[in-house]
Structures are given as structure tokens and as C-alpha cells.
Short mmCIF file of C-alpha atoms in Angstrom, two decimals:
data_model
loop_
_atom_site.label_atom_id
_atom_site.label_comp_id
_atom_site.label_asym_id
_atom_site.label_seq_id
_atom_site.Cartn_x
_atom_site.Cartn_y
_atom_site.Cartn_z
CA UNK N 16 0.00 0.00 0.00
CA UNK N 17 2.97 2.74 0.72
CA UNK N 18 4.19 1.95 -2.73
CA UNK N 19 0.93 2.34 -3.99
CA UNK N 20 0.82 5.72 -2.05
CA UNK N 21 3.70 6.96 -3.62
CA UNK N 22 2.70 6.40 -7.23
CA UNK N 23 -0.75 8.01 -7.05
CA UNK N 24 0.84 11.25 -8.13
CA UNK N 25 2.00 10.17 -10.79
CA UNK N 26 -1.04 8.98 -11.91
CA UNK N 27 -2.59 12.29 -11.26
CA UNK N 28 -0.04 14.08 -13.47
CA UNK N 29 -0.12 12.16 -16.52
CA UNK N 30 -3.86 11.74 -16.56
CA UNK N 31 -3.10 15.40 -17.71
CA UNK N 32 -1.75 14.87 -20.65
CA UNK N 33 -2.68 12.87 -24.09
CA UNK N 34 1.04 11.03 -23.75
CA UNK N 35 0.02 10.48 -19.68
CA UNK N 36 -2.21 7.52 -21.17
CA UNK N 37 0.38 5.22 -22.20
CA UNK N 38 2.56 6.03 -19.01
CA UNK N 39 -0.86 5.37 -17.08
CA UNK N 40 -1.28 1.83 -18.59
CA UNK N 41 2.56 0.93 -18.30
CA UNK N 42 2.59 1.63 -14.56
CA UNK N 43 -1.06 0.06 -13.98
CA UNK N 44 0.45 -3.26 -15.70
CA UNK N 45 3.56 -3.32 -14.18
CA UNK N 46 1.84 -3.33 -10.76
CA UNK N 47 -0.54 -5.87 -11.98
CA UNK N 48 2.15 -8.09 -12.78
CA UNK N 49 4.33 -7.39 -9.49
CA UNK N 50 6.97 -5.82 -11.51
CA UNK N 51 7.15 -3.41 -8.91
CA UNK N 52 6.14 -5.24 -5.86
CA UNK N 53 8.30 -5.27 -3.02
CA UNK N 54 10.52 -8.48 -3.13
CA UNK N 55 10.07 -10.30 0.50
CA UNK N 56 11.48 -14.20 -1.19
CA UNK N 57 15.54 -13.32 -0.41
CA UNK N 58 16.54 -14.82 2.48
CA UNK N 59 19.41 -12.27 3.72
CA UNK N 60 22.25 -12.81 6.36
CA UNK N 61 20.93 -10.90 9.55
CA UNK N 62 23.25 -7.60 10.21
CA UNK N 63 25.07 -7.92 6.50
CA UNK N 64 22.97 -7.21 3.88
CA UNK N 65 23.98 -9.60 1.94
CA UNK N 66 21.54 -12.45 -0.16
CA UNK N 67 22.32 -15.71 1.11
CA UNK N 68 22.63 -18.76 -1.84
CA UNK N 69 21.85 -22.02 -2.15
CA UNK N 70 25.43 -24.11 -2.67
CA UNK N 71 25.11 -27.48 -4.10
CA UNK N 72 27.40 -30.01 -1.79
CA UNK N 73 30.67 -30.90 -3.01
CA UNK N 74 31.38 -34.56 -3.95
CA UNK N 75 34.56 -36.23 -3.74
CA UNK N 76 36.87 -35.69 -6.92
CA UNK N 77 36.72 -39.10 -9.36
CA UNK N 78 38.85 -37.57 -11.87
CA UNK N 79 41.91 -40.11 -12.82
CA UNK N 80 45.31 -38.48 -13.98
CA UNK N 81 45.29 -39.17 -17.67
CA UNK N 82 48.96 -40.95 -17.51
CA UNK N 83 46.87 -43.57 -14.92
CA UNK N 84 44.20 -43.88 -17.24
CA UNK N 85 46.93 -44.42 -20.12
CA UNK N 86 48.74 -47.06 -18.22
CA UNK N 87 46.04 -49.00 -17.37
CA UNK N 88 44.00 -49.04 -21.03
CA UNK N 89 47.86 -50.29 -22.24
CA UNK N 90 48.11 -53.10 -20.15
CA UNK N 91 44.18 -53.82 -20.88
CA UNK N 92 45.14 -53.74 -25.01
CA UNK N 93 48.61 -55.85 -23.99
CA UNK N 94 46.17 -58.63 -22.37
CA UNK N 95 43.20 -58.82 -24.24
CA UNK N 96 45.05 -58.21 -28.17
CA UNK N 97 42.75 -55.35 -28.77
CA UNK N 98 43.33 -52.19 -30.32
CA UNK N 99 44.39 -49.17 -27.62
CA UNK N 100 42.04 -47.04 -29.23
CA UNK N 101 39.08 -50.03 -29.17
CA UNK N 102 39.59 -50.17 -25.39
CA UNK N 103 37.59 -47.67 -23.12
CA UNK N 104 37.49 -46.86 -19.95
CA UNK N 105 33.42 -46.50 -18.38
CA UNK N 106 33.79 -46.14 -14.80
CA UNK N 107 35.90 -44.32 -12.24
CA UNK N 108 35.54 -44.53 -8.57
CA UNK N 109 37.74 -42.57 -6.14
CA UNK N 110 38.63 -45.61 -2.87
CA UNK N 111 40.01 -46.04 -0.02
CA UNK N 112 41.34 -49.81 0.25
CA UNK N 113 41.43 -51.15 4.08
CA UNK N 114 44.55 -52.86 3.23
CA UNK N 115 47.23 -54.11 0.42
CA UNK N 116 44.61 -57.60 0.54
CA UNK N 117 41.34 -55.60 -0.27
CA UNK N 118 43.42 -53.68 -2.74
CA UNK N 119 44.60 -57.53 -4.62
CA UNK N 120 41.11 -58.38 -4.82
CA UNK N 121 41.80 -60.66 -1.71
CA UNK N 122 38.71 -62.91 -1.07
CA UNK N 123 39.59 -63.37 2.55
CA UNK N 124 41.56 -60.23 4.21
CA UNK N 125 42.31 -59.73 7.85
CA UNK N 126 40.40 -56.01 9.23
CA UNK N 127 44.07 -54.38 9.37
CA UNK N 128 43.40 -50.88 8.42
CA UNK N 129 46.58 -50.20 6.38
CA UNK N 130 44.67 -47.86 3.91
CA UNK N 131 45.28 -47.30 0.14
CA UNK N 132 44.39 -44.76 -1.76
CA UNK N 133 43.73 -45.17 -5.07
CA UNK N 134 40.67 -45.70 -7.93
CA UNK N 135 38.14 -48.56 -8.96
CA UNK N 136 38.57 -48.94 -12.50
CA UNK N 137 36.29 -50.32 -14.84
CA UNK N 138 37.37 -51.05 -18.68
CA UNK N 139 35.29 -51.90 -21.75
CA UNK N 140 37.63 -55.00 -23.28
CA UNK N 141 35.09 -55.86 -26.64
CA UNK N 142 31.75 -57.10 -24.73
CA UNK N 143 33.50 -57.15 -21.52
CA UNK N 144 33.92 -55.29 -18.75
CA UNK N 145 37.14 -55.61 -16.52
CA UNK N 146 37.70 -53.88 -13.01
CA UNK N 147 41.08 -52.75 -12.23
CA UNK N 148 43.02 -51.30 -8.45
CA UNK N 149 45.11 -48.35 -8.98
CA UNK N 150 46.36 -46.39 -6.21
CA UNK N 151 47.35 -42.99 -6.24
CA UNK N 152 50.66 -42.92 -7.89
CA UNK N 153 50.10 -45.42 -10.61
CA UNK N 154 52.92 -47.57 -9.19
CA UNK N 155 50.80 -50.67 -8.60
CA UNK N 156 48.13 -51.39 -11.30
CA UNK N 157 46.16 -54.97 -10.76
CA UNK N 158 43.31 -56.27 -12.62
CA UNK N 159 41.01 -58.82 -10.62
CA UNK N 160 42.23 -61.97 -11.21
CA UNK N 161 39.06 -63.38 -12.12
CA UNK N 162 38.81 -61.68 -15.30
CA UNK N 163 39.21 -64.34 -18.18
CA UNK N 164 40.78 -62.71 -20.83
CA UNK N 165 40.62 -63.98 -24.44
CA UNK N 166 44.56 -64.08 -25.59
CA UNK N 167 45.18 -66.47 -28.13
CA UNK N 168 47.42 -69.52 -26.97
CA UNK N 169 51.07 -69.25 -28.43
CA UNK N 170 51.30 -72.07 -31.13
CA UNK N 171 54.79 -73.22 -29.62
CA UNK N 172 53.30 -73.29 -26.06
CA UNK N 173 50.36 -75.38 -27.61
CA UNK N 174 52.52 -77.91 -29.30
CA UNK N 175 54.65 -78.16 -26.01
CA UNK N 176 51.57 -79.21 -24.06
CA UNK N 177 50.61 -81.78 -26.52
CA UNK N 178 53.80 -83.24 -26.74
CA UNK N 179 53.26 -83.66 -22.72
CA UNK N 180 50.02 -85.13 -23.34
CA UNK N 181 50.94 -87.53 -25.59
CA UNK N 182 54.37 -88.68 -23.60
CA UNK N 183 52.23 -88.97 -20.58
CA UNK N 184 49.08 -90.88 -22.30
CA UNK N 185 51.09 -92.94 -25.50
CA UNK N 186 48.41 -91.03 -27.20
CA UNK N 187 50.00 -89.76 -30.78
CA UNK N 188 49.77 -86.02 -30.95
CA UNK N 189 47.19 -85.98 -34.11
CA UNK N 190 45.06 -88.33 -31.62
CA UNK N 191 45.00 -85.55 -29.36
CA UNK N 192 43.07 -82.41 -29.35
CA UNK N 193 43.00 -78.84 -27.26
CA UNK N 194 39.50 -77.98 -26.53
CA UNK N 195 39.71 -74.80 -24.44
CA UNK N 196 42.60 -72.29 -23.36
CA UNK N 197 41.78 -69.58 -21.23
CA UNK N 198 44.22 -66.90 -20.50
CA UNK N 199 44.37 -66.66 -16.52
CA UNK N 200 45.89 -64.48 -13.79
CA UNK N 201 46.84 -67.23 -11.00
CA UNK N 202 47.21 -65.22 -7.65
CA UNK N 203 50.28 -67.03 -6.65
CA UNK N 204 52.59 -69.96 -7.21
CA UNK N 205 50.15 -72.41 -5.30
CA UNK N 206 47.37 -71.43 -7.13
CA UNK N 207 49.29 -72.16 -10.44
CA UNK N 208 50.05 -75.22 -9.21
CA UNK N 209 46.50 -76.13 -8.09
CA UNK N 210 46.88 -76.19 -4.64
CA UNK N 211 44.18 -77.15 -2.62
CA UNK N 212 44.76 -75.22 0.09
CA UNK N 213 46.75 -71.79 -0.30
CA UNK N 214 48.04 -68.57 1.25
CA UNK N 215 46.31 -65.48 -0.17
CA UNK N 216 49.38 -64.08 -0.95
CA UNK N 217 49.46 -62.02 -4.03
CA UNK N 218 52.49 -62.82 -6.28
CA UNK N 219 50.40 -63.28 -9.86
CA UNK N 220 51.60 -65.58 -12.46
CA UNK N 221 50.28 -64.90 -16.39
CA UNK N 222 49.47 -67.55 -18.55
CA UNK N 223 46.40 -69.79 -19.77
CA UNK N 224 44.45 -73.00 -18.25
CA UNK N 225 44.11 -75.58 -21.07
CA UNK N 226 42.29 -78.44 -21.48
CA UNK N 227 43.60 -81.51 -23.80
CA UNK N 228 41.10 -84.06 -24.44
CA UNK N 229 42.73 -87.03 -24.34
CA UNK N 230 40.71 -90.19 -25.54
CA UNK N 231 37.43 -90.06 -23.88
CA UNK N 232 38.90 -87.73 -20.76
CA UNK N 233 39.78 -84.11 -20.58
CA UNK N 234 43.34 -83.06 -18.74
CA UNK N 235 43.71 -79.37 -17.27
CA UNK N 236 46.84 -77.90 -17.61
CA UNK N 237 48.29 -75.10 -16.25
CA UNK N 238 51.19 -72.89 -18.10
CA UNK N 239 52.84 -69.76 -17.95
CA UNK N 240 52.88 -66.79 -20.27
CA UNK N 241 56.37 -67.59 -21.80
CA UNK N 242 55.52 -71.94 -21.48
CA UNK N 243 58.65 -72.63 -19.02
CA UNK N 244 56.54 -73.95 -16.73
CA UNK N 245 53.63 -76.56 -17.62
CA UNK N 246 51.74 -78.09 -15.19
CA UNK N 247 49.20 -80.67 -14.97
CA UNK N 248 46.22 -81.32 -12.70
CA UNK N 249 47.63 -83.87 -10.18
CA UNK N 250 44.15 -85.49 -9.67
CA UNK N 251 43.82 -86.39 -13.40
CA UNK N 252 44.53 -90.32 -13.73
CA UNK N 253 46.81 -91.24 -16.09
#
């Protein structure tokens, strides 16, 4: 109403004039329309004058260093025998590991809180999708072990097994056939050499599970990345 109050004058005066009209209708409307309302909705700071603002929270910072990111999309090109630029990375998640065990992919870890920090990685490998540990510095770089990658078996380490086969069964090597190689992380030197019952030490070993079928039976094998070291399943009967 004081606002109001203070415009009726001006109302008077330019009802007396032709030009008054328009001025008379602009004011009317921009009252209608609270152009000129008093504005109550800021919420101020008592004793500063000052509007106070609405601040969206801050989240914690997910942004990997792009050497990281580099490093690890290399080693997931070196493993898989995929193009660098056909390998992307989807997913980025800022951790904290409890300890160097959580940070392996350790199944069963102690509660030691020795923390490391680092990312969650996820990469898209063709129609795949592996997770990767990082930590902070890029020093250590581990993809979960249980990832099966899809590297082709060497010929030479092929041929190498067979010849194994065939020693161990009197099979002939034409008589003898591999029907599956997968290309494995083993966590340690126990696992590699199917241990029953191992530490959960991490000390990985690269290479491939293969399976020979060898007359009506199949025989897992185990062998490293370079074939120096071939092991078979102990429980298969020869």
C-alpha cells in the first residue's frame, strides 16, 4: 500500500496529458504483474545485507590423472590383443582400500586398516567389462584376477603341451586335441600349481588353463605366459 501511495501522483499528473495515457497503462500493468512489488522471497544474512545462496554439496573428486588412465588401457590392449584405441574406460571410482589384501582383490583379508588410496577402474575389453586397483601414484596397477581374458594360446606353447600329453598318455599327438585355453591371472605360485589349500598371498603368475582331451577324458593344464613352466592337474589319472 505505501508503494501504492507513492505512485498516485504520478497517476494524477499524466492523466493530464494525451502522452500520460500510455505512461498510465505501463505503470497500472507493471503493478498488476508485481513488476514493482516489493521483493520479500531473499533470504538475507541478519546484520550484513547480503543475499544468502543455495550451494550445491561438493562430492569427492573421481577424476583419474590421464597418464593412470593411459597405463592402465595399455596393459588392458597388452592382455586382451585389442586395439588401444578399441579399449575404453566406463567407470571411475575414487577408494580407499582397508589394506594391500582388499586392494589384490583378496577374497579373505584380515580387518588391518593399512589404507590405500587409489581408484576402482572399470574397462570396456570388446563385450566385456574388466575392473582394475590403482592407487594414487600409478605404481601398482592390478586387474582382478578373475577376469578371463581372451589371448590367443602361443602355437609353440600349444605344441609343447601336446607333446606332454601324448608322452604322458602314449596317445600320438594328431590323436590328441585342445578344446579350451583360457588366458588366466593365477594369484600365486600355489594357485598355479592347483593347490588345494593356499596362502592369499598375491604374487600373480600370467598364462592360460588348457584343457587336452585325451581319448574319452579331458586333462587341465596349467602354463605360464612364456611356457617354461607346464603343469598338470595332479588329480587327473593317467
Amino acid at each position: 500500500m505505501k508503494l501504492i501511495n507513492k505512485l498516485s501522483p504520478l497517476f494524477n499528473n499524466a492523466l493530464k496529458s494525451h502522452k500520460g495515457v500510455v505512461l498510465t497503462l505501463a505503470l497500472a500493468s507493471l503493478l498488476s504483474y508485481g513488476g514493482l512489488t516489493e521483493n520479500k522471497s531473499a533470504a538475507a544474512v541478519p546484520g550484513t545485507g547480503i543475499t544468502q545462496l543455495s550451494q550445491r554439496p561438493q562430492t569427492q573428486s573421481n577424476n583419474l590423472p590421464r597418464p593412470i588412465a593411459n597405463q592402465i588401457l595399455r596393459d588392458a590392449s597388452k592382455r586382451s590383443g585389442v586395439p588401444r584405441r578399441e579399449v575404453k574406460i566406463t567407470q571411475v571410482t575414487a577408494k580407499t582400500f582397508g589394506n594391500p589384501c582388499e586392494f589384490n582383490f583378496g577374497e579373505i583379508c584380515t580387518k588391518e586398516y593399512n589404507p590405500i588410496e587409489g581408484w576402482e577402474v572399470v574397462v570396456r575389453v570388446r563385450q566385456n567389462s574388466w575392473t582394475y586397483h590403482v592407487n594414487k601414484s600409478g605404481t601398482q596397477i592390478v586387474l582382478d584376477p578373475k577376469v578371463s581374458t581372451s589371448q590367443t594360446l602361443p602355437r609353440a606353447i600349444a605344441n609343447a603341451i601336446l607333446s606332454d600329453a601324448s608322452k604322458r598318455s602314449g596317445v600320438t599327438i594328431n590323436n590328441l586335441k585342445i578344446t579350451q585355453a583360457t588366458a588366466k591371472t593365477f594369484g600365486n605360485l600355489c594357485i598355479f600349481n592347483f593347490g588345494e589349500v593356499c596362502t592369499r598371498e598375491y604374487r600373480p603368475i600370467e598364462g592360460w588353463e588348457v584343457v587336452v582331451r585325451v581319448r574319452q577324458n579331458s586333462w587341465t593344464y596349467h602354463v605360464n605366459k612364456s611356457g617354461t613352466q607346464i603343469v598338470l592337474d595332479p588329480k587327473v589319472k593317467i
